[in-house]
Amino acid sequence: MFKKALLSLLLFIPSFAFAYSDYVYVGGENIGIELKAKGVLVVGFYKVNDSYIASDAGLKIGDRIISINNQEINSINDLSDQINTSDGNVIVTFIRDNNTETINFTLPKEDNTYKTGIYVKDSITGIGTLTYVDPNTKLFGALGHEIIDSRTGQILSISGGKIYESNVTDIEPSSNGIPGEKNAQIIKENINGTIFENTNKGVFGNYTDELEGKKLYKVANPDEIKKGKATILTVLEDNIIKEYEIEITKISKNQDTKNISFEIKDEELLAQTNGIVQGMSGSPIIQDDYIIGAVTHVVVDNPHKGYGIFITTMLEEGEN
């Protein structure tokens, strides 16, 4: 569960040559996550000359503008530049429900500035948990699931992003039917990596921070995972990683992502969170000194229970 915060170089190798390491550095630390959208997201409208000119022209909240007058748009600055250098007659190309659409409309001018009638954003910021870093490639994986655009409910298409150092400030515990959440401070001065992929199996990128003091864990294949005792690594206070006991109750090899069913057993963790909370996504799952997966979802009606994804699934996705 990716929680919205309050407050490189990719080595190209032929796909047949990709092979993740048998041992990886295990994460557990809380991270700030910033994703840059491909295009600019429409998040609201305002009136111009007593009418909603953009929505009347056909735009909707959740549309992702990708070009103005056939010029590519990747940021709010790009949007402003194209609007300001136009004659007020604009061709707007956008993505809606995975379809590309185009509309034309004329922008009125006020105080020598064209008014679009739209509120937009070009990035999403939140927190999650780092899962692993491959020691050979320095590729990292986090979250174990996708980050979605809350307006459309779809996976956010990204042009890139960054991960940052982050300190947990407090916890809002879960209750039946209501997942809790971590609150955290994101320290944008301390960049830990760059992001190149956002998929239903996690957020992936290149790790740029130091790895001193981190422990290598052997990667478990799904056949090596068994029901019974295991632990998760996560942060509940400041930047202190601690290990907490869970019980694996089911292993599902035919599932795409919800491969490991488990229940929180650790009394200290339950006392602070009452189970799984938003921001714990990506917390590594350890069994017999192997990394076997990562926490991904909570069972909303019983936050003591949750799901995890196989670590091999994340590693394979991160190298594609």
mmCIF file of C-alpha atoms in Angstrom:
data_model
loop_
_atom_site.group_PDB
_atom_site.id
_atom_site.type_symbol
_atom_site.label_atom_id
_atom_site.label_comp_id
_atom_site.label_asym_id
_atom_site.label_seq_id
_atom_site.Cartn_x
_atom_site.Cartn_y
_atom_site.Cartn_z
ATOM 1 C CA MET A 1 0.000 0.000 0.000
ATOM 2 C CA PHE A 2 1.594 3.143 -1.236
ATOM 3 C CA LYS A 3 0.767 5.980 1.133
ATOM 4 C CA LYS A 4 0.503 9.575 -0.062
ATOM 5 C CA ALA A 5 2.778 11.762 2.034
ATOM 6 C CA LEU A 6 1.570 14.831 3.883
ATOM 7 C CA LEU A 7 3.781 17.195 3.900
ATOM 8 C CA SER A 8 21.241 7.136 -14.190
ATOM 9 C CA LEU A 9 21.823 5.483 -16.194
ATOM 10 C CA LEU A 10 20.047 2.228 -17.106
ATOM 11 C CA LEU A 11 22.397 -0.473 -18.326
ATOM 12 C CA PHE A 12 20.911 -1.967 -21.481
ATOM 13 C CA ILE A 13 21.781 -5.635 -21.951
ATOM 14 C CA PRO A 14 20.041 -8.082 -24.315
ATOM 15 C CA SER A 15 17.123 -9.693 -22.469
ATOM 16 C CA PHE A 16 18.650 -13.170 -22.646
ATOM 17 C CA ALA A 17 21.611 -11.915 -20.577
ATOM 18 C CA PHE A 18 19.536 -10.724 -17.619
ATOM 19 C CA ALA A 19 20.119 -12.799 -14.494
ATOM 20 C CA TYR A 20 19.477 -11.517 -10.986
ATOM 21 C CA SER A 21 21.937 -12.370 -8.256
ATOM 22 C CA ASP A 22 21.557 -15.402 -5.969
ATOM 23 C CA TYR A 23 22.100 -13.069 -2.996
ATOM 24 C CA VAL A 24 20.646 -9.554 -2.617
ATOM 25 C CA TYR A 25 20.878 -6.769 -0.085
ATOM 26 C CA VAL A 26 17.646 -6.637 1.881
ATOM 27 C CA GLY A 27 15.900 -3.310 2.498
ATOM 28 C CA GLY A 28 13.261 -2.599 5.118
ATOM 29 C CA GLU A 29 13.882 1.141 5.326
ATOM 30 C CA ASN A 30 11.109 3.647 4.785
ATOM 31 C CA ILE A 31 11.569 5.590 1.543
ATOM 32 C CA GLY A 32 10.014 8.654 -0.002
ATOM 33 C CA ILE A 33 8.836 8.053 -3.565
ATOM 34 C CA GLU A 34 8.327 10.666 -6.267
ATOM 35 C CA LEU A 35 7.009 9.638 -9.677
ATOM 36 C CA LYS A 36 6.980 11.914 -12.702
ATOM 37 C CA ALA A 37 3.951 11.299 -14.910
ATOM 38 C CA LYS A 38 4.191 10.787 -18.658
ATOM 39 C CA GLY A 39 2.339 13.926 -19.574
ATOM 40 C CA VAL A 40 0.317 16.186 -17.286
ATOM 41 C CA LEU A 41 -2.698 14.979 -15.293
ATOM 42 C CA VAL A 42 -5.934 16.978 -15.223
ATOM 43 C CA VAL A 43 -7.037 17.121 -11.572
ATOM 44 C CA GLY A 44 -9.694 19.858 -11.609
ATOM 45 C CA PHE A 45 -11.311 22.791 -13.383
ATOM 46 C CA TYR A 46 -11.867 26.482 -12.700
ATOM 47 C CA LYS A 47 -14.152 29.022 -14.319
ATOM 48 C CA VAL A 48 -12.955 31.436 -16.979
ATOM 49 C CA ASN A 49 -15.453 34.146 -17.960
ATOM 50 C CA ASP A 50 -18.116 32.371 -15.892
ATOM 51 C CA SER A 51 -17.778 29.050 -17.710
ATOM 52 C CA TYR A 52 -15.723 25.882 -17.415
ATOM 53 C CA ILE A 53 -14.041 26.208 -20.788
ATOM 54 C CA ALA A 54 -11.880 23.072 -20.551
ATOM 55 C CA SER A 55 -14.584 20.676 -19.419
ATOM 56 C CA ASP A 56 -17.039 22.230 -21.901
ATOM 57 C CA ALA A 57 -14.455 21.502 -24.621
ATOM 58 C CA GLY A 58 -14.407 17.829 -23.591
ATOM 59 C CA LEU A 59 -11.623 17.334 -21.031
ATOM 60 C CA LYS A 60 -12.318 15.259 -17.916
ATOM 61 C CA ILE A 61 -10.622 14.858 -14.556
ATOM 62 C CA GLY A 62 -8.056 12.055 -14.889
ATOM 63 C CA ASP A 63 -7.163 12.821 -18.508
ATOM 64 C CA ARG A 64 -3.411 12.781 -19.158
ATOM 65 C CA ILE A 65 -2.331 15.538 -21.564
ATOM 66 C CA ILE A 66 0.579 14.351 -23.697
ATOM 67 C CA SER A 67 0.873 17.106 -26.313
ATOM 68 C CA ILE A 68 -0.205 20.649 -27.149
ATOM 69 C CA ASN A 69 -0.233 21.626 -30.836
ATOM 70 C CA ASN A 70 1.606 18.355 -31.548
ATOM 71 C CA GLN A 71 4.456 19.270 -29.164
ATOM 72 C CA GLU A 72 5.206 16.663 -26.480
ATOM 73 C CA ILE A 73 4.248 17.563 -22.901
ATOM 74 C CA ASN A 74 6.059 15.971 -19.937
ATOM 75 C CA SER A 75 5.716 18.624 -17.246
ATOM 76 C CA ILE A 76 3.685 21.605 -16.120
ATOM 77 C CA ASN A 77 6.486 23.843 -17.454
ATOM 78 C CA ASP A 78 6.147 22.201 -20.886
ATOM 79 C CA LEU A 79 2.409 22.848 -20.789
ATOM 80 C CA SER A 80 2.867 26.502 -19.837
ATOM 81 C CA ASP A 81 5.522 27.044 -22.512
ATOM 82 C CA GLN A 82 3.323 25.660 -25.280
ATOM 83 C CA ILE A 83 0.268 27.599 -24.127
ATOM 84 C CA ASN A 84 2.181 30.870 -23.799
ATOM 85 C CA THR A 85 3.774 30.586 -27.257
ATOM 86 C CA SER A 86 0.466 29.723 -28.960
ATOM 87 C CA ASP A 87 -2.051 32.130 -30.480
ATOM 88 C CA GLY A 88 -4.722 30.826 -28.109
ATOM 89 C CA ASN A 89 -5.974 28.162 -30.504
ATOM 90 C CA VAL A 90 -4.751 24.842 -29.154
ATOM 91 C CA ILE A 91 -4.883 21.209 -30.189
ATOM 92 C CA VAL A 92 -4.854 19.132 -27.005
ATOM 93 C CA THR A 93 -3.940 15.441 -27.236
ATOM 94 C CA PHE A 94 -4.590 13.311 -24.158
ATOM 95 C CA ILE A 95 -4.932 9.748 -22.892
ATOM 96 C CA ARG A 96 -8.244 8.576 -21.433
ATOM 97 C CA ASP A 97 -8.939 4.936 -20.535
ATOM 98 C CA ASN A 98 -5.812 3.927 -22.502
ATOM 99 C CA ASN A 99 -7.174 5.618 -25.633
ATOM 100 C CA THR A 100 -5.581 8.650 -27.330
ATOM 101 C CA GLU A 101 -8.012 11.494 -28.053
ATOM 102 C CA THR A 102 -7.704 15.035 -29.386
ATOM 103 C CA ILE A 103 -9.769 18.188 -28.921
ATOM 104 C CA ASN A 104 -9.434 21.751 -30.223
ATOM 105 C CA PHE A 105 -10.422 24.829 -28.274
ATOM 106 C CA THR A 106 -9.679 28.532 -27.995
ATOM 107 C CA LEU A 107 -8.223 30.008 -24.814
ATOM 108 C CA PRO A 108 -9.310 33.441 -23.597
ATOM 109 C CA LYS A 109 -6.684 35.930 -22.499
ATOM 110 C CA GLU A 110 -6.703 37.766 -19.161
ATOM 111 C CA ASP A 111 -3.952 40.158 -18.031
ATOM 112 C CA ASN A 112 -1.938 39.184 -21.096
ATOM 113 C CA THR A 113 -2.034 35.502 -20.072
ATOM 114 C CA TYR A 114 -3.978 32.655 -21.676
ATOM 115 C CA LYS A 115 -6.320 30.878 -19.267
ATOM 116 C CA THR A 116 -6.774 27.108 -19.660
ATOM 117 C CA GLY A 117 -9.460 26.493 -17.046
ATOM 118 C CA ILE A 118 -7.662 23.377 -15.756
ATOM 119 C CA TYR A 119 -5.763 22.415 -12.621
ATOM 120 C CA VAL A 120 -2.956 19.968 -13.362
ATOM 121 C CA LYS A 121 -0.161 17.987 -11.729
ATOM 122 C CA ASP A 122 2.852 16.227 -13.180
ATOM 123 C CA SER A 123 4.023 14.074 -10.255
ATOM 124 C CA ILE A 124 2.892 11.929 -7.312
ATOM 125 C CA THR A 125 4.727 11.803 -3.977
ATOM 126 C CA GLY A 126 4.317 9.266 -1.188
ATOM 127 C CA ILE A 127 6.079 6.706 0.980
ATOM 128 C CA GLY A 128 6.716 2.969 0.951
ATOM 129 C CA THR A 129 9.367 0.406 1.874
ATOM 130 C CA LEU A 130 12.502 -0.645 0.017
ATOM 131 C CA THR A 131 12.573 -4.404 -0.621
ATOM 132 C CA TYR A 132 15.998 -5.238 -2.078
ATOM 133 C CA VAL A 133 19.071 -4.023 -3.939
ATOM 134 C CA ASP A 134 20.925 -6.352 -6.304
ATOM 135 C CA PRO A 135 24.651 -6.124 -5.359
ATOM 136 C CA ASN A 136 25.880 -6.687 -8.919
ATOM 137 C CA THR A 137 23.591 -4.359 -10.902
ATOM 138 C CA LYS A 138 22.436 -2.031 -8.067
ATOM 139 C CA LEU A 139 18.897 -2.420 -9.376
ATOM 140 C CA PHE A 140 16.342 -1.998 -6.582
ATOM 141 C CA GLY A 141 12.734 -3.043 -6.059
ATOM 142 C CA ALA A 142 10.182 -1.545 -3.696
ATOM 143 C CA LEU A 143 6.457 -1.761 -2.768
ATOM 144 C CA GLY A 144 5.680 -5.051 -4.535
ATOM 145 C CA HIS A 145 2.678 -3.471 -6.260
ATOM 146 C CA GLU A 146 1.849 -0.590 -8.555
ATOM 147 C CA ILE A 147 1.263 3.064 -7.760
ATOM 148 C CA ILE A 148 -2.055 4.126 -9.229
ATOM 149 C CA ASP A 149 -3.489 7.499 -10.132
ATOM 150 C CA SER A 150 -6.294 7.994 -7.607
ATOM 151 C CA ARG A 151 -8.390 9.907 -10.152
ATOM 152 C CA THR A 152 -8.456 7.147 -12.782
ATOM 153 C CA GLY A 153 -7.729 4.032 -10.734
ATOM 154 C CA GLN A 154 -5.124 3.034 -13.343
ATOM 155 C CA ILE A 155 -1.389 2.391 -13.064
ATOM 156 C CA LEU A 156 0.408 5.717 -13.376
ATOM 157 C CA SER A 157 2.438 5.868 -16.597
ATOM 158 C CA ILE A 158 5.747 7.459 -15.673
ATOM 159 C CA SER A 159 8.650 9.192 -17.353
ATOM 160 C CA GLY A 160 10.887 8.600 -14.309
ATOM 161 C CA GLY A 161 11.172 9.314 -10.618
ATOM 162 C CA LYS A 162 13.304 9.237 -7.490
ATOM 163 C CA ILE A 163 13.453 7.612 -4.066
ATOM 164 C CA TYR A 164 14.519 9.572 -1.003
ATOM 165 C CA GLU A 165 15.546 9.043 2.585
ATOM 166 C CA SER A 166 12.462 9.129 4.811
ATOM 167 C CA ASN A 167 11.817 9.089 8.571
ATOM 168 C CA VAL A 168 8.596 7.747 10.099
ATOM 169 C CA THR A 169 7.054 10.350 12.419
ATOM 170 C CA ASP A 170 3.996 8.487 13.729
ATOM 171 C CA ILE A 171 1.620 5.573 13.079
ATOM 172 C CA GLU A 172 -2.156 5.599 12.709
ATOM 173 C CA PRO A 173 -3.158 2.001 13.634
ATOM 174 C CA SER A 174 -5.442 -0.132 11.474
ATOM 175 C CA SER A 175 -8.886 -1.258 12.516
ATOM 176 C CA ASN A 176 -11.286 -3.722 10.912
ATOM 177 C CA GLY A 177 -12.343 -2.193 7.604
ATOM 178 C CA ILE A 178 -9.982 0.793 7.885
ATOM 179 C CA PRO A 179 -6.276 0.339 7.035
ATOM 180 C CA GLY A 180 -3.978 2.503 9.130
ATOM 181 C CA GLU A 181 -0.977 4.373 7.829
ATOM 182 C CA LYS A 182 2.541 5.525 8.468
ATOM 183 C CA ASN A 183 3.201 9.244 8.431
ATOM 184 C CA ALA A 184 6.705 10.243 7.467
ATOM 185 C CA GLN A 185 9.032 13.085 6.627
ATOM 186 C CA ILE A 186 10.610 12.853 3.178
ATOM 187 C CA ILE A 187 14.146 14.256 3.047
ATOM 188 C CA LYS A 188 14.461 15.383 -0.565
ATOM 189 C CA GLU A 189 18.066 16.480 -0.062
ATOM 190 C CA ASN A 190 19.028 12.808 0.268
ATOM 191 C CA ILE A 191 18.305 11.002 -2.995
ATOM 192 C CA ASN A 192 18.762 7.222 -2.749
ATOM 193 C CA GLY A 193 17.908 6.192 -6.289
ATOM 194 C CA THR A 194 16.214 6.852 -9.615
ATOM 195 C CA ILE A 195 13.030 5.102 -10.778
ATOM 196 C CA PHE A 196 12.451 3.777 -14.283
ATOM 197 C CA GLU A 197 9.448 1.449 -13.904
ATOM 198 C CA ASN A 198 6.067 1.323 -12.141
ATOM 199 C CA THR A 199 4.251 -2.009 -12.579
ATOM 200 C CA ASN A 200 1.794 -4.235 -10.741
ATOM 201 C CA LYS A 201 4.825 -6.015 -9.262
ATOM 202 C CA GLY A 202 6.503 -2.946 -7.799
ATOM 203 C CA VAL A 203 8.536 0.182 -8.389
ATOM 204 C CA PHE A 204 12.007 -0.435 -9.816
ATOM 205 C CA GLY A 205 15.111 1.607 -10.521
ATOM 206 C CA ASN A 206 18.802 2.213 -9.963
ATOM 207 C CA TYR A 207 20.044 2.513 -6.384
ATOM 208 C CA THR A 208 22.576 5.326 -5.948
ATOM 209 C CA ASP A 209 23.168 5.431 -2.171
ATOM 210 C CA GLU A 210 25.831 3.544 -0.225
ATOM 211 C CA LEU A 211 25.233 -0.091 0.768
ATOM 212 C CA GLU A 212 27.667 -0.357 3.672
ATOM 213 C CA GLY A 213 26.373 -2.378 6.599
ATOM 214 C CA LYS A 214 23.589 -4.084 4.669
ATOM 215 C CA LYS A 215 23.297 -7.860 4.909
ATOM 216 C CA LEU A 216 23.144 -10.167 1.911
ATOM 217 C CA TYR A 217 20.339 -12.740 1.958
ATOM 218 C CA LYS A 218 20.011 -15.735 -0.345
ATOM 219 C CA VAL A 219 17.071 -15.503 -2.761
ATOM 220 C CA ALA A 220 14.490 -18.258 -2.198
ATOM 221 C CA ASN A 221 12.737 -19.939 -5.087
ATOM 222 C CA PRO A 222 8.980 -20.464 -4.561
ATOM 223 C CA ASP A 223 9.576 -24.205 -4.007
ATOM 224 C CA GLU A 224 11.799 -23.391 -1.016
ATOM 225 C CA ILE A 225 9.126 -21.375 0.815
ATOM 226 C CA LYS A 226 7.067 -23.193 3.428
ATOM 227 C CA LYS A 227 4.164 -22.457 5.725
ATOM 228 C CA GLY A 228 5.046 -21.476 9.257
ATOM 229 C CA LYS A 229 7.221 -18.928 10.993
ATOM 230 C CA ALA A 230 8.817 -16.038 9.117
ATOM 231 C CA THR A 231 9.613 -12.371 9.762
ATOM 232 C CA ILE A 232 9.244 -9.012 8.060
ATOM 233 C CA LEU A 233 11.644 -6.066 8.150
ATOM 234 C CA THR A 234 10.093 -2.613 8.410
ATOM 235 C CA VAL A 235 10.324 0.795 10.109
ATOM 236 C CA LEU A 236 7.805 2.024 12.677
ATOM 237 C CA GLU A 237 9.830 4.878 14.166
ATOM 238 C CA ASP A 238 12.332 7.319 12.655
ATOM 239 C CA ASN A 239 14.603 5.234 10.353
ATOM 240 C CA ILE A 240 15.083 2.197 12.619
ATOM 241 C CA ILE A 241 14.594 -1.130 10.810
ATOM 242 C CA LYS A 242 13.286 -3.907 13.062
ATOM 243 C CA GLU A 243 12.319 -7.530 12.507
ATOM 244 C CA TYR A 244 8.809 -8.732 13.384
ATOM 245 C CA GLU A 245 7.344 -12.249 13.510
ATOM 246 C CA ILE A 246 4.640 -13.436 11.112
ATOM 247 C CA GLU A 247 3.054 -16.822 10.314
ATOM 248 C CA ILE A 248 2.786 -17.905 6.671
ATOM 249 C CA THR A 249 -0.574 -19.633 6.224
ATOM 250 C CA LYS A 250 -0.763 -20.255 2.465
ATOM 251 C CA ILE A 251 1.522 -20.275 -0.581
ATOM 252 C CA SER A 252 -0.101 -19.685 -3.991
ATOM 253 C CA LYS A 253 2.159 -20.351 -6.966
ATOM 254 C CA ASN A 254 -0.661 -19.830 -9.479
ATOM 255 C CA GLN A 255 -1.295 -16.231 -8.385
ATOM 256 C CA ASP A 256 0.317 -13.320 -10.212
ATOM 257 C CA THR A 257 1.186 -11.261 -7.132
ATOM 258 C CA LYS A 258 -0.712 -12.419 -4.005
ATOM 259 C CA ASN A 259 1.573 -15.414 -3.561
ATOM 260 C CA ILE A 260 2.072 -15.489 0.208
ATOM 261 C CA SER A 261 -0.766 -15.287 2.744
ATOM 262 C CA PHE A 262 0.345 -14.482 6.281
ATOM 263 C CA GLU A 263 -0.740 -13.273 9.693
ATOM 264 C CA ILE A 264 1.100 -10.859 11.984
ATOM 265 C CA LYS A 265 2.096 -12.604 15.236
ATOM 266 C CA ASP A 266 4.516 -10.080 16.740
ATOM 267 C CA GLU A 267 3.015 -8.466 19.852
ATOM 268 C CA GLU A 268 5.185 -5.336 19.584
ATOM 269 C CA LEU A 269 4.103 -4.731 16.001
ATOM 270 C CA LEU A 270 0.434 -5.355 16.804
ATOM 271 C CA ALA A 271 0.593 -2.974 19.760
ATOM 272 C CA GLN A 272 1.828 -0.146 17.540
ATOM 273 C CA THR A 273 -0.060 -0.774 14.292
ATOM 274 C CA ASN A 274 -2.799 -3.360 14.995
ATOM 275 C CA GLY A 275 -1.555 -5.160 11.904
ATOM 276 C CA ILE A 276 -0.543 -4.018 8.450
ATOM 277 C CA VAL A 277 -0.689 -0.302 7.654
ATOM 278 C CA GLN A 278 -0.205 1.759 4.516
ATOM 279 C CA GLY A 279 3.478 2.451 3.973
ATOM 280 C CA MET A 280 4.528 -1.134 4.861
ATOM 281 C CA SER A 281 4.275 -2.242 1.230
ATOM 282 C CA GLY A 282 7.628 -3.625 0.138
ATOM 283 C CA SER A 283 8.705 -4.767 3.605
ATOM 284 C CA PRO A 284 10.951 -7.807 2.965
ATOM 285 C CA ILE A 285 9.715 -11.218 4.140
ATOM 286 C CA ILE A 286 12.504 -13.404 5.572
ATOM 287 C CA GLN A 287 12.417 -17.137 6.290
ATOM 288 C CA ASP A 288 15.379 -19.254 7.446
ATOM 289 C CA ASP A 289 17.842 -16.537 6.394
ATOM 290 C CA TYR A 290 16.359 -16.397 2.890
ATOM 291 C CA ILE A 291 14.498 -13.443 1.404
ATOM 292 C CA ILE A 292 11.270 -14.974 0.122
ATOM 293 C CA GLY A 293 9.040 -12.017 -0.761
ATOM 294 C CA ALA A 294 7.612 -8.636 0.175
ATOM 295 C CA VAL A 295 4.465 -7.387 1.910
ATOM 296 C CA THR A 296 1.956 -5.993 -0.596
ATOM 297 C CA HIS A 297 -1.626 -5.882 0.704
ATOM 298 C CA VAL A 298 -3.696 -5.961 3.867
ATOM 299 C CA VAL A 299 -6.877 -7.975 4.362
ATOM 300 C CA VAL A 300 -9.057 -4.942 5.060
ATOM 301 C CA ASP A 301 -11.580 -6.751 7.274
ATOM 302 C CA ASN A 302 -8.754 -8.253 9.357
ATOM 303 C CA PRO A 303 -5.583 -6.099 9.272
ATOM 304 C CA HIS A 304 -3.643 -8.768 11.205
ATOM 305 C CA LYS A 305 -3.617 -10.681 7.892
ATOM 306 C CA GLY A 306 -2.048 -9.784 4.572
ATOM 307 C CA TYR A 307 -0.460 -10.870 1.320
ATOM 308 C CA GLY A 308 3.027 -10.892 -0.126
ATOM 309 C CA ILE A 309 4.614 -11.307 -3.543
ATOM 310 C CA PHE A 310 7.417 -13.796 -4.313
ATOM 311 C CA ILE A 311 10.843 -12.113 -4.336
ATOM 312 C CA THR A 312 11.702 -13.937 -7.582
ATOM 313 C CA THR A 313 8.694 -12.285 -9.247
ATOM 314 C CA MET A 314 9.973 -8.847 -8.251
ATOM 315 C CA LEU A 315 13.539 -9.610 -9.329
ATOM 316 C CA GLU A 316 12.423 -10.847 -12.739
ATOM 317 C CA GLU A 317 10.185 -7.808 -13.235
ATOM 318 C CA GLY A 318 12.951 -5.408 -12.234
ATOM 319 C CA GLU A 319 15.264 -6.782 -14.903
ATOM 320 C CA ASN A 320 12.752 -6.690 -17.788
#
